[in-house]
Short mmCIF file of C-alpha atoms and ligand atoms in Angstrom, two decimals:
data_model
loop_
_atom_site.label_atom_id
_atom_site.label_comp_id
_atom_site.label_asym_id
_atom_site.label_seq_id
_atom_site.Cartn_x
_atom_site.Cartn_y
_atom_site.Cartn_z
CA UNK K 1336 13.41 -30.80 -25.33
CA UNK K 1337 11.61 -31.05 -21.99
CA UNK K 1338 13.01 -28.88 -19.23
CA UNK K 1339 12.39 -28.36 -15.54
CA UNK K 1340 13.39 -25.74 -12.98
CA UNK K 1341 15.34 -26.92 -9.97
CA UNK K 1342 14.59 -24.54 -7.09
CA UNK K 1343 16.19 -24.58 -3.65
CA UNK K 1344 14.15 -22.92 -0.94
CA UNK K 1345 15.36 -20.46 1.65
CA UNK K 1346 16.70 -17.42 -0.20
CA UNK K 1347 15.34 -13.99 0.62
CA UNK K 1348 14.66 -12.16 -2.68
CA UNK K 1349 16.25 -8.75 -2.81
CA UNK K 1350 16.86 -6.22 -5.55
CA UNK K 1351 15.29 -4.48 -8.51
CA UNK K 1352 13.45 -6.03 -11.42
CA UNK K 1353 11.72 -4.48 -14.43
CA UNK K 1354 8.70 -5.94 -16.16
CA UNK K 1355 8.23 -5.94 -19.93
CA UNK K 1356 5.01 -5.42 -21.86
CA UNK K 1357 2.03 -7.62 -21.01
CA UNK K 1358 1.57 -10.97 -22.74
CA UNK K 1359 -2.18 -10.45 -22.63
CA UNK K 1360 -1.80 -7.14 -24.42
CA UNK K 1361 0.92 -7.70 -27.00
CA UNK K 1362 -0.83 -10.67 -28.61
CA UNK K 1363 -4.06 -8.68 -29.07
CA UNK K 1364 -2.18 -5.64 -30.37
CA UNK K 1365 -0.44 -7.87 -32.91
CA UNK K 1366 -3.85 -9.15 -34.02
CA UNK K 1367 -5.16 -5.55 -34.23
CA UNK K 1368 -2.38 -4.76 -36.72
CA UNK K 1369 -4.49 -6.80 -39.19
CA UNK K 1370 -6.96 -3.91 -39.25
CA UNK K 1371 -4.73 -1.51 -41.20
CA UNK K 1372 -2.69 -1.86 -44.34
CA UNK K 1373 0.97 -0.95 -43.75
CA UNK K 1374 3.56 -1.39 -41.00
CA UNK K 1375 2.55 -1.30 -37.34
CA UNK K 1376 5.38 -1.12 -34.78
CA UNK K 1377 5.03 -2.39 -31.21
CA UNK K 1378 7.65 -1.54 -28.58
CA UNK K 1379 8.23 -2.96 -25.09
CA UNK K 1380 7.19 -6.43 -26.25
CA UNK K 1381 8.03 -9.34 -23.93
CA UNK K 1382 10.30 -12.04 -25.34
CA UNK K 1383 8.04 -15.00 -24.59
CA UNK K 1384 7.06 -18.08 -26.58
CA UNK K 1385 3.57 -16.83 -27.46
CA UNK K 1386 4.93 -13.89 -29.48
CA UNK K 1387 6.62 -16.06 -32.19
CA UNK K 1388 3.46 -18.20 -32.16
CA UNK K 1389 1.35 -15.12 -32.95
CA UNK K 1390 3.97 -14.21 -35.58
CA UNK K 1391 3.24 -17.55 -37.29
CA UNK K 1392 -0.50 -16.91 -37.14
CA UNK K 1393 -0.14 -13.47 -38.76
CA UNK K 1394 2.30 -14.76 -41.38
CA UNK K 1395 -0.21 -17.48 -42.23
CA UNK K 1396 -2.72 -14.70 -42.97
CA UNK K 1397 -0.34 -12.89 -45.31
CA UNK K 1398 1.47 -10.42 -43.02
CA UNK K 1399 5.23 -9.97 -42.76
CA UNK K 1400 6.35 -10.01 -39.14
CA UNK K 1401 9.75 -9.01 -37.85
CA UNK K 1402 10.76 -9.72 -34.25
CA UNK K 1403 13.65 -7.55 -33.17
CA UNK K 1404 14.13 -7.95 -29.39
CA UNK K 1405 11.45 -5.84 -27.71
CA UNK K 1406 10.24 -4.44 -31.05
CA UNK K 1407 7.76 -6.23 -33.26
CA UNK K 1408 6.97 -4.90 -36.74
CA UNK K 1409 3.96 -6.20 -38.61
CA UNK K 1410 3.38 -5.33 -42.24
CA UNK K 1411 -0.18 -6.03 -43.29
CA UNK K 1412 -0.96 -6.20 -47.02
CA UNK K 1413 -4.11 -4.73 -48.57
CA UNK K 1414 -5.56 -8.20 -49.01
CA UNK K 1415 -5.26 -10.69 -46.16
CA UNK K 1416 -6.52 -14.23 -45.85
CA UNK K 1417 -9.53 -14.77 -43.59
CA UNK K 1418 -8.59 -18.36 -42.98
CA UNK K 1419 -6.75 -18.96 -39.71
CA UNK K 1420 -7.41 -22.66 -39.55
CA UNK K 1421 -3.96 -24.06 -39.06
CA UNK K 1422 -1.70 -25.57 -36.42
CA UNK K 1423 -0.24 -22.35 -34.95
CA UNK K 1424 -3.73 -21.09 -34.11
CA UNK K 1425 -4.66 -24.17 -32.12
CA UNK K 1426 -1.62 -23.84 -29.89
CA UNK K 1427 -2.63 -20.85 -27.78
CA UNK K 1428 -5.76 -19.17 -26.63
CA UNK K 1429 -4.94 -15.59 -27.61
CA UNK K 1430 -4.96 -16.55 -31.31
CA UNK K 1431 -8.74 -16.15 -31.18
CA UNK K 1432 -8.08 -12.39 -31.12
CA UNK K 1433 -7.79 -12.48 -34.92
CA UNK K 1434 -11.51 -13.27 -35.20
CA UNK K 1435 -12.73 -9.66 -34.84
CA UNK K 1436 -10.22 -8.10 -37.27
CA UNK K 1437 -10.66 -10.87 -39.86
CA UNK K 1438 -14.46 -10.69 -39.79
CA UNK K 1439 -14.29 -6.93 -40.24
CA UNK K 1440 -11.73 -6.98 -43.03
CA UNK K 1441 -12.39 -10.20 -44.96
CA UNK K 1442 -16.14 -10.76 -44.86
CA UNK K 1443 -15.51 -14.37 -43.86
CA UNK K 1444 -13.25 -15.50 -41.04
CA UNK K 1445 -12.40 -19.07 -40.14
CA UNK K 1446 -10.40 -19.40 -36.93
CA UNK K 1447 -9.44 -22.77 -35.46
CA UNK K 1448 -10.69 -23.20 -31.92
CA UNK K 1449 -7.80 -22.43 -29.63
CA UNK K 1450 -6.07 -24.69 -27.17
CA UNK K 1451 -4.07 -22.95 -24.45
CA UNK K 1452 -4.18 -23.35 -20.72
CA UNK K 1453 -6.07 -26.07 -18.90
CA UNK K 1454 -8.00 -23.69 -16.66
CA UNK K 1455 -11.61 -24.17 -17.73
CA UNK K 1456 -13.92 -24.79 -20.67
CA UNK K 1457 -13.57 -21.30 -22.20
CA UNK K 1458 -16.46 -21.20 -24.71
CA UNK K 1459 -16.78 -18.48 -27.39
CA UNK K 1460 -20.53 -17.87 -27.14
CA UNK K 1461 -20.19 -14.19 -26.18
CA UNK K 1462 -17.70 -13.56 -29.00
CA UNK K 1463 -20.16 -15.14 -31.44
CA UNK K 1464 -23.31 -13.42 -30.20
CA UNK K 1465 -21.54 -10.04 -30.25
CA UNK K 1466 -20.54 -10.48 -33.88
CA UNK K 1467 -24.05 -11.75 -34.70
CA UNK K 1468 -25.58 -8.56 -33.26
CA UNK K 1469 -23.35 -6.69 -35.71
CA UNK K 1470 -24.85 -8.64 -38.61
CA UNK K 1471 -22.54 -11.64 -38.90
CA UNK K 1472 -23.60 -15.26 -38.99
CA UNK K 1473 -21.38 -17.55 -36.96
CA UNK K 1474 -21.03 -21.29 -36.45
CA UNK K 1475 -18.61 -23.85 -35.13
CA UNK K 1476 -17.60 -26.00 -38.08
CA UNK K 1477 -14.99 -28.79 -38.14
CA UNK K 1478 -13.23 -27.45 -35.04
CA UNK K 1479 -13.15 -23.83 -36.17
CA UNK K 1480 -15.32 -20.81 -35.52
CA UNK K 1481 -16.60 -19.35 -38.78
CA UNK K 1482 -18.00 -15.79 -38.94
CA UNK K 1483 -19.44 -14.29 -42.12
CA UNK K 1484 -20.69 -10.77 -42.86
CA UNK K 1485 -20.77 -8.75 -46.08
CA UNK K 1486 -20.59 -5.55 -44.01
CA UNK K 1487 -20.75 -5.39 -40.22
CA UNK K 1488 -23.03 -2.75 -38.74
CA UNK K 1489 -23.09 -1.01 -35.37
CA UNK K 1490 -25.20 -2.57 -32.61
CA UNK K 1491 -26.14 -2.38 -28.95
CA UNK K 1492 -24.45 -5.29 -27.20
CA UNK K 1493 -24.54 -6.20 -23.52
CA UNK K 1494 -22.19 -8.94 -22.35
CA UNK K 1495 -23.48 -11.46 -19.77
CA UNK K 1496 -20.05 -11.33 -18.13
CA UNK K 1497 -17.22 -8.85 -18.77
CA UNK K 1498 -15.17 -11.30 -20.86
CA UNK K 1499 -11.76 -9.99 -21.87
CA UNK K 1500 -11.60 -11.94 -25.14
CA UNK K 1501 -15.19 -11.15 -26.20
CA UNK K 1502 -14.70 -7.44 -25.46
CA UNK K 1503 -11.57 -7.45 -27.63
CA UNK K 1504 -13.13 -9.24 -30.59
CA UNK K 1505 -16.25 -7.06 -30.54
CA UNK K 1506 -14.11 -3.93 -30.28
CA UNK K 1507 -11.78 -4.88 -33.14
CA UNK K 1508 -14.75 -5.72 -35.35
CA UNK K 1509 -16.74 -2.60 -34.40
CA UNK K 1510 -13.95 -0.17 -35.33
CA UNK K 1511 -14.56 -1.04 -39.01
CA UNK K 1512 -18.34 -1.58 -38.81
CA UNK K 1513 -20.84 0.82 -40.38
CA UNK K 1514 -22.34 2.98 -37.62
CA UNK K 1515 -22.03 3.07 -33.85
CA UNK K 1516 -21.64 0.13 -31.50
CA UNK K 1517 -22.39 0.44 -27.80
CA UNK K 1518 -20.79 -2.34 -25.79
CA UNK K 1519 -22.11 -2.63 -22.24
CA UNK K 1520 -20.60 -4.65 -19.39
CA UNK K 1521 -17.32 -4.57 -21.29
CA UNK K 1522 -14.16 -5.82 -19.59
CA UNK K 1523 -12.06 -3.04 -18.05
CA UNK K 1524 -8.68 -4.76 -17.81
CA UNK K 1525 -5.69 -2.44 -18.44
CA UNK K 1526 -4.90 -4.56 -21.52
CA UNK K 1527 -8.28 -3.55 -23.01
CA UNK K 1528 -7.48 0.10 -22.35
CA UNK K 1529 -4.11 -0.45 -24.04
CA UNK K 1530 -5.88 -1.93 -27.08
CA UNK K 1531 -8.31 1.02 -27.16
CA UNK K 1532 -5.39 3.45 -27.05
CA UNK K 1533 -3.67 1.75 -29.97
CA UNK K 1534 -6.90 1.60 -31.99
CA UNK K 1535 -7.51 5.31 -31.35
CA UNK K 1536 -3.98 6.04 -32.58
CA UNK K 1537 -4.89 4.03 -35.70
CA UNK K 1538 -7.82 6.37 -36.35
CA UNK K 1539 -10.61 4.53 -34.50
CA UNK K 1540 -13.27 6.53 -32.65
CA UNK K 1541 -13.76 4.98 -29.20
CA UNK K 1542 -15.21 6.56 -26.10
CA UNK K 1543 -15.19 5.08 -22.61
CA UNK K 1544 -11.83 3.27 -22.66
CA UNK K 1545 -11.23 1.86 -19.17
CA UNK K 1546 -14.96 1.88 -18.31
CA UNK K 1547 -17.60 -0.79 -18.71
CA UNK K 1548 -19.35 1.02 -21.58
CA UNK K 1549 -17.48 1.40 -24.84
CA UNK K 1550 -18.96 3.51 -27.63
CA UNK K 1551 -17.34 2.80 -30.97
CA UNK K 1552 -18.05 4.75 -34.10
CA UNK K 1553 -16.98 2.58 -37.03
CA UNK K 1554 -14.56 3.98 -39.62
CA UNK K 1555 -14.07 3.15 -43.32
CA UNK K 1556 -10.42 2.36 -42.72
CA UNK K 1557 -7.64 2.61 -40.13
CA UNK K 1558 -3.96 3.40 -40.54
CA UNK K 1559 -0.92 1.75 -38.93
CA UNK K 1560 0.77 3.23 -35.87
CA UNK K 1561 3.61 2.81 -33.38
CA UNK K 1562 2.66 1.80 -29.84
CA UNK K 1563 4.30 0.88 -26.52
CA UNK K 1564 2.80 -2.21 -24.89
CA UNK K 1565 1.45 -1.65 -21.36
CA UNK K 1566 3.50 -3.27 -18.54
CA UNK K 1567 2.59 -6.80 -17.45
CA UNK K 1568 0.64 -6.47 -14.20
CA UNK K 1569 0.54 -10.23 -13.68
CA UNK K 1570 4.30 -10.61 -13.94
CA UNK K 1571 4.67 -7.55 -11.67
CA UNK K 1572 2.24 -9.12 -9.20
CA UNK K 1573 4.23 -12.35 -9.30
CA UNK K 1574 7.35 -10.42 -8.21
CA UNK K 1575 5.36 -8.69 -5.46
CA UNK K 1576 4.15 -12.01 -4.03
CA UNK K 1577 7.59 -13.59 -4.42
CA UNK K 1578 9.07 -10.74 -2.36
CA UNK K 1579 6.45 -11.12 0.37
CA UNK K 1580 6.64 -14.92 0.50
CA UNK K 1581 10.44 -14.99 0.80
CA UNK K 1582 10.41 -12.15 3.38
CA UNK K 1583 12.46 -10.14 0.93
CA UNK K 1584 12.55 -6.65 -0.50
CA UNK K 1585 11.97 -6.16 -4.22
CA UNK K 1586 11.47 -3.01 -6.27
CA UNK K 1587 9.48 -3.59 -9.45
CA UNK K 1588 9.63 -1.12 -12.35
CA UNK K 1589 7.72 -0.79 -15.63
CA UNK K 1590 4.23 -1.02 -14.14
CA UNK K 1591 1.54 1.44 -13.07
CA UNK K 1592 0.72 0.42 -9.47
CA UNK K 1593 -2.97 1.24 -10.01
CA UNK K 1594 -3.10 -1.76 -12.34
CA UNK K 1595 -2.34 -3.94 -9.31
CA UNK K 1596 -4.15 -1.97 -6.66
CA UNK K 1597 -6.06 -4.79 -4.96
CA UNK K 1598 -3.19 -7.29 -5.16
CA UNK K 1599 -0.91 -4.81 -3.38
CA UNK K 1600 -3.60 -3.93 -0.81
CA UNK K 1601 -3.91 -7.64 0.01
CA UNK K 1602 -0.16 -7.82 0.58
CA UNK K 1603 -0.43 -4.93 3.01
CA UNK K 1604 -3.13 -6.84 4.90
CA UNK K 1605 -0.75 -9.81 5.02
CA UNK K 1606 1.77 -7.55 6.76
CA UNK K 1607 3.98 -6.33 3.90
CA UNK K 1608 5.28 -2.83 3.58
CA UNK K 1609 4.33 -1.54 0.11
CA UNK K 1610 5.49 1.73 -1.37
CA UNK K 1611 4.22 2.86 -4.77
CA UNK K 1612 5.84 5.15 -7.35
CA UNK K 1613 4.74 6.58 -10.72
CA UNK K 1614 5.91 3.59 -12.66
CA UNK K 1615 6.62 0.91 -10.09
CA UNK K 1616 6.46 -0.19 -6.46
CA UNK K 1617 8.51 -1.77 -3.71
CA UNK K 1618 7.40 -4.65 -1.47
CA UNK K 1619 9.20 -5.47 1.77
CA UNK K 1620 8.25 -8.18 4.23
CA UNK K 1621 10.13 -9.09 7.37
CA UNK K 1622 7.81 -11.53 9.10
CA UNK K 1623 5.59 -14.50 8.47
CA UNK K 1624 2.55 -13.35 6.42
CA UNK K 1625 -0.89 -13.16 8.02
CA UNK K 1626 -3.78 -15.12 6.46
CA UNK K 1627 -5.91 -13.06 4.04
CA UNK K 1628 -9.05 -14.05 2.08
CA UNK K 1629 -9.22 -13.56 -1.70
CA UNK K 1630 -11.96 -13.56 -4.35
CA UNK K 1631 -10.96 -13.49 -8.01
CA UNK K 1632 -13.02 -11.11 -10.12
CA UNK K 1633 -12.74 -9.16 -13.39
CA UNK K 1634 -10.63 -5.97 -13.15
CA UNK K 1635 -10.48 -4.00 -10.88
CA UNK K 1636 -11.03 -7.11 -8.72
CA UNK K 1637 -8.25 -9.49 -7.73
CA UNK K 1638 -6.97 -11.11 -10.96
CA UNK K 1639 -7.60 -14.81 -11.48
CA UNK K 1640 -4.11 -14.97 -13.02
CA UNK K 1641 -2.63 -14.19 -9.58
CA UNK K 1642 -4.77 -16.76 -7.79
CA UNK K 1643 -1.87 -19.28 -7.60
CA UNK K 1644 0.25 -16.61 -5.91
CA UNK K 1645 -2.56 -15.95 -3.41
CA UNK K 1646 -2.69 -19.67 -2.65
CA UNK K 1647 1.10 -19.73 -2.36
CA UNK K 1648 1.24 -17.00 0.26
CA UNK K 1649 -1.78 -18.44 2.10
CA UNK K 1650 0.00 -21.80 2.32
CA UNK K 1651 2.73 -20.32 4.55
CA UNK K 1652 0.61 -17.71 6.34
CA UNK K 1653 -0.33 -17.57 9.99
CA UNK K 1654 -4.00 -18.64 10.11
CA UNK K 1655 -6.56 -19.87 7.61
CA UNK K 1656 -7.33 -18.15 4.29
CA UNK K 1657 -10.30 -18.77 2.02
CA UNK K 1658 -9.74 -18.25 -1.68
CA UNK K 1659 -12.71 -18.09 -4.04
CA UNK K 1660 -12.29 -18.54 -7.79
CA UNK K 1661 -15.06 -16.79 -9.71
CA UNK K 1662 -13.63 -16.64 -13.24
CA UNK K 1663 -12.34 -20.08 -14.34
CA UNK K 1664 -13.82 -23.29 -13.00
CA UNK K 1665 -10.78 -25.57 -13.36
CA UNK K 1666 -8.15 -23.37 -11.87
CA UNK K 1667 -7.89 -25.32 -8.63
CA UNK K 1668 -5.94 -28.09 -10.37
CA UNK K 1669 -2.98 -26.15 -9.05
CA UNK K 1670 -4.06 -27.01 -5.51
CA UNK K 1671 -3.19 -30.71 -6.05
CA UNK K 1672 0.40 -29.72 -6.77
CA UNK K 1673 0.50 -27.42 -3.74
CA UNK K 1674 -0.68 -30.34 -1.62
CA UNK K 1675 2.30 -32.36 -2.83
CA UNK K 1676 4.44 -29.57 -1.40
CA UNK K 1677 2.71 -30.08 1.92
CA UNK K 1678 0.15 -27.25 1.73
CA UNK K 1679 -2.91 -27.92 3.88
CA UNK K 1680 -5.83 -27.17 1.55
CA UNK K 1681 -9.45 -28.30 1.29
CA UNK K 1682 -11.54 -27.54 -1.77
CA UNK K 1683 -15.28 -26.99 -1.64
CA UNK K 1684 -16.72 -26.05 -5.04
CA UNK K 1685 -15.05 -22.84 -6.11
CA UNK K 1686 -13.63 -22.13 -2.64
CA UNK K 1687 -10.43 -23.44 -1.16
CA UNK K 1688 -9.59 -23.14 2.52
CA UNK K 1689 -5.89 -23.08 3.28
CA UNK K 1690 -4.49 -23.54 6.77
CA UNK K 1691 -1.09 -21.90 6.68
CA UNK K 1692 2.00 -23.86 7.72
CA UNK K 1693 5.44 -22.67 8.90
CA UNK K 1694 7.04 -24.21 5.85
CA UNK K 1695 6.44 -26.35 2.75
CA UNK K 1696 8.46 -29.45 1.87
CA UNK K 1697 10.10 -29.87 -1.53
CA UNK K 1698 9.21 -32.47 -4.12
CA UNK K 1699 8.54 -32.84 -7.88
CA UNK K 1700 5.56 -30.83 -9.18
CA UNK K 1701 4.06 -30.19 -12.63
CA UNK K 1702 2.90 -26.90 -14.18
CA UNK K 1703 -0.58 -27.07 -15.69
CA UNK K 1704 -0.70 -23.50 -17.03
CA UNK K 1705 1.47 -20.39 -17.14
CA UNK K 1706 0.41 -18.90 -13.82
CA UNK K 1707 0.20 -22.21 -11.96
CA UNK K 1708 3.77 -22.89 -13.11
CA UNK K 1709 4.99 -19.55 -11.77
CA UNK K 1710 3.05 -20.15 -8.54
CA UNK K 1711 4.84 -23.48 -8.07
CA UNK K 1712 8.21 -21.80 -8.50
CA UNK K 1713 7.26 -19.30 -5.77
CA UNK K 1714 6.24 -22.19 -3.52
CA UNK K 1715 9.58 -23.86 -4.28
CA UNK K 1716 11.37 -20.71 -3.11
CA UNK K 1717 9.90 -21.15 0.37
CA UNK K 1718 9.95 -24.97 0.58
CA UNK K 1719 12.60 -26.83 2.54
CA UNK K 1720 15.02 -28.58 0.17
CA UNK K 1721 15.04 -28.87 -3.61
CA UNK K 1722 11.81 -28.63 -5.63
CA UNK K 1723 11.65 -29.66 -9.29
CA UNK K 1724 9.03 -27.81 -11.32
CA UNK K 1725 8.33 -29.76 -14.53
CA UNK K 1726 6.69 -28.73 -17.83
CA UNK K 1727 8.23 -25.27 -17.68
CA UNK K 1728 7.28 -24.54 -21.29
CA UNK K 1729 4.05 -23.24 -19.78
CA UNK K 1730 6.01 -20.68 -17.75
CA UNK K 1731 8.10 -19.71 -20.80
CA UNK K 1732 4.87 -18.75 -22.58
CA UNK K 1733 4.37 -15.84 -20.21
CA UNK K 1734 7.44 -14.99 -18.10
CA UNK K 1735 10.41 -13.54 -20.01
CA UNK K 1736 13.78 -14.58 -18.52
CA UNK K 1737 12.12 -15.88 -15.37
CA UNK K 1738 15.09 -17.90 -14.14
CA UNK K 1739 17.62 -15.15 -14.93
CA UNK K 1740 15.54 -12.53 -13.13
CA UNK K 1741 14.98 -14.75 -10.09
CA UNK K 1742 18.71 -15.46 -9.91
CA UNK K 1743 19.47 -11.72 -10.08
CA UNK K 1744 17.27 -11.31 -6.98
CA UNK K 1745 19.24 -14.01 -5.17
CA UNK K 1746 17.10 -17.11 -5.78
CA UNK K 1747 18.78 -20.48 -6.05
CA UNK K 1748 17.16 -21.76 -9.27
CA UNK K 1749 18.36 -23.30 -12.51
CA UNK K 1750 16.90 -24.60 -15.75
CA UNK K 1751 17.87 -28.21 -16.46
CA UNK K 1752 16.98 -30.77 -19.13
CA UNK K 1753 14.33 -33.20 -17.93
C1 UD1 M 2 -8.06 -13.55 -20.63
C2 UD1 M 2 -6.60 -13.78 -20.33
C3 UD1 M 2 -6.42 -14.70 -19.13
C4 UD1 M 2 -7.21 -14.18 -17.94
C5 UD1 M 2 -8.66 -13.91 -18.34
C6 UD1 M 2 -9.47 -13.28 -17.22
C7 UD1 M 2 -5.57 -13.63 -22.49
C8 UD1 M 2 -4.85 -14.33 -23.59
N1 UD1 M 2 -5.96 -14.37 -21.48
O1 UD1 M 2 -8.61 -14.80 -21.02
O2 UD1 M 2 -5.02 -14.75 -18.81
O3 UD1 M 2 -7.17 -15.14 -16.92
O4 UD1 M 2 -8.71 -13.04 -19.48
O5 UD1 M 2 -8.86 -12.12 -16.79
O6 UD1 M 2 -5.74 -12.42 -22.50
N2 UD1 M 2 -16.56 -17.00 -21.19
C9 UD1 M 2 -17.74 -17.54 -21.68
N3 UD1 M 2 -18.08 -17.28 -22.97
C10 UD1 M 2 -17.32 -16.49 -23.80
C11 UD1 M 2 -16.13 -15.95 -23.28
C12 UD1 M 2 -15.78 -16.22 -21.97
O7 UD1 M 2 -18.46 -18.25 -20.97
O8 UD1 M 2 -17.70 -16.29 -24.96
C13 UD1 M 2 -16.19 -17.27 -19.79
C14 UD1 M 2 -14.89 -18.04 -19.66
O9 UD1 M 2 -15.11 -19.44 -19.79
C15 UD1 M 2 -14.43 -17.66 -18.28
C16 UD1 M 2 -14.89 -16.20 -18.17
O10 UD1 M 2 -15.90 -16.04 -19.15
O11 UD1 M 2 -15.08 -18.43 -17.31
C17 UD1 M 2 -13.80 -15.18 -18.39
O12 UD1 M 2 -13.17 -15.40 -19.62
P1 UD1 M 2 -12.49 -14.22 -20.45
O13 UD1 M 2 -12.53 -12.96 -19.67
O14 UD1 M 2 -13.07 -14.23 -21.82
O15 UD1 M 2 -10.98 -14.70 -20.50
P2 UD1 M 2 -10.03 -14.86 -21.74
O16 UD1 M 2 -10.18 -13.70 -22.65
O17 UD1 M 2 -10.18 -16.23 -22.31
#
């Protein structure tokens, strides 16, 4: 059933909200459970659509998966299938995270090329060349990536770009390879550090977690563990920008503020009052935001997944902001929808200049990916009148109880059948 969110603008968001574990971590941790025979338990999991999708992927490979609210238990048998070429895999990007574990454990892995968000071409060349350096042969065959290796061996690998997905697949293959792998220019996102921490608890030997050089000494086997998923910095950042855009005051728990350092610094530049705690922060804004420029970059840069929120705040700011997208080439599709809401934007290559306006004006808009969908809801919160955000299944893939949480902060929003 198709659904939309009906949002009425004007409310000032106020209150306390807690974020769950990160979508971009839990799915990779679930895939990493393939590396060890036995039952792996993940706590603090978000209840989002992608988790049952990953459940289907793992079940298709022979695992038993139990979803119990925020706890996910995965029981991996001694022998798993290396063939992930089925419908569930094609439905979301993160399914490609099974490639590393399957290549390491099965000798031959076939993983259907993922679908997912319409944000850019998203090739797998760095995933493939990393595995090839470790002794695998890889090819794209009938819409799937196929990797084969009798026994992976350690290697020196330098990524052209600190790709999150390639870092994860190389890491989860290297933990079971023979010898030492040195991965340079690795991604440093907190979700990678979370994965390293879980792998270390499973018996992996990894040095340099959280830095751009990972040194991985392969082990003969790993054992299952219990792990708490790191808080979702993108969801937390969405709340921070929602608070600032609505001139509200929101306290966000369940997140290390250092994981959002630059995003919160930018809000301060826009005029917000930001206070940080051990495991959370508070954002308060009592005036129209000032224009601020943004450049998306790999962590610790400003996250591309918060780019729609940066555009949202720029659209109502005093002055002109320039936002530069350096990670995904198609992410400015979101700008077309913002223009429907009256935002004054001009795109030039991977830059968009936004002349801020006092207010936006409501209309019907369509989500093209998870973060664009959430960004449109934020814009709806500050638009005059009633905005309808369509295709909300995108938002449901990444934001647990989004409508309920927004309502608890005072937003006028409801989910209705389309
Ligand atoms: C992950 C996140 C996504 C986030 C992104 C960047 C998940 C499920 N998704 O995506 O939300 O926006 O990190 O923080 O965790 N690239 C290549 N060749 C490759 C791999 C990547 O050219 O082999 C390019 C991509 O097209 C893109 C850039 O590198 O332009 C970054 O991609 P990457 O960091 O790999 O992002 P994902 O892991 O796909």
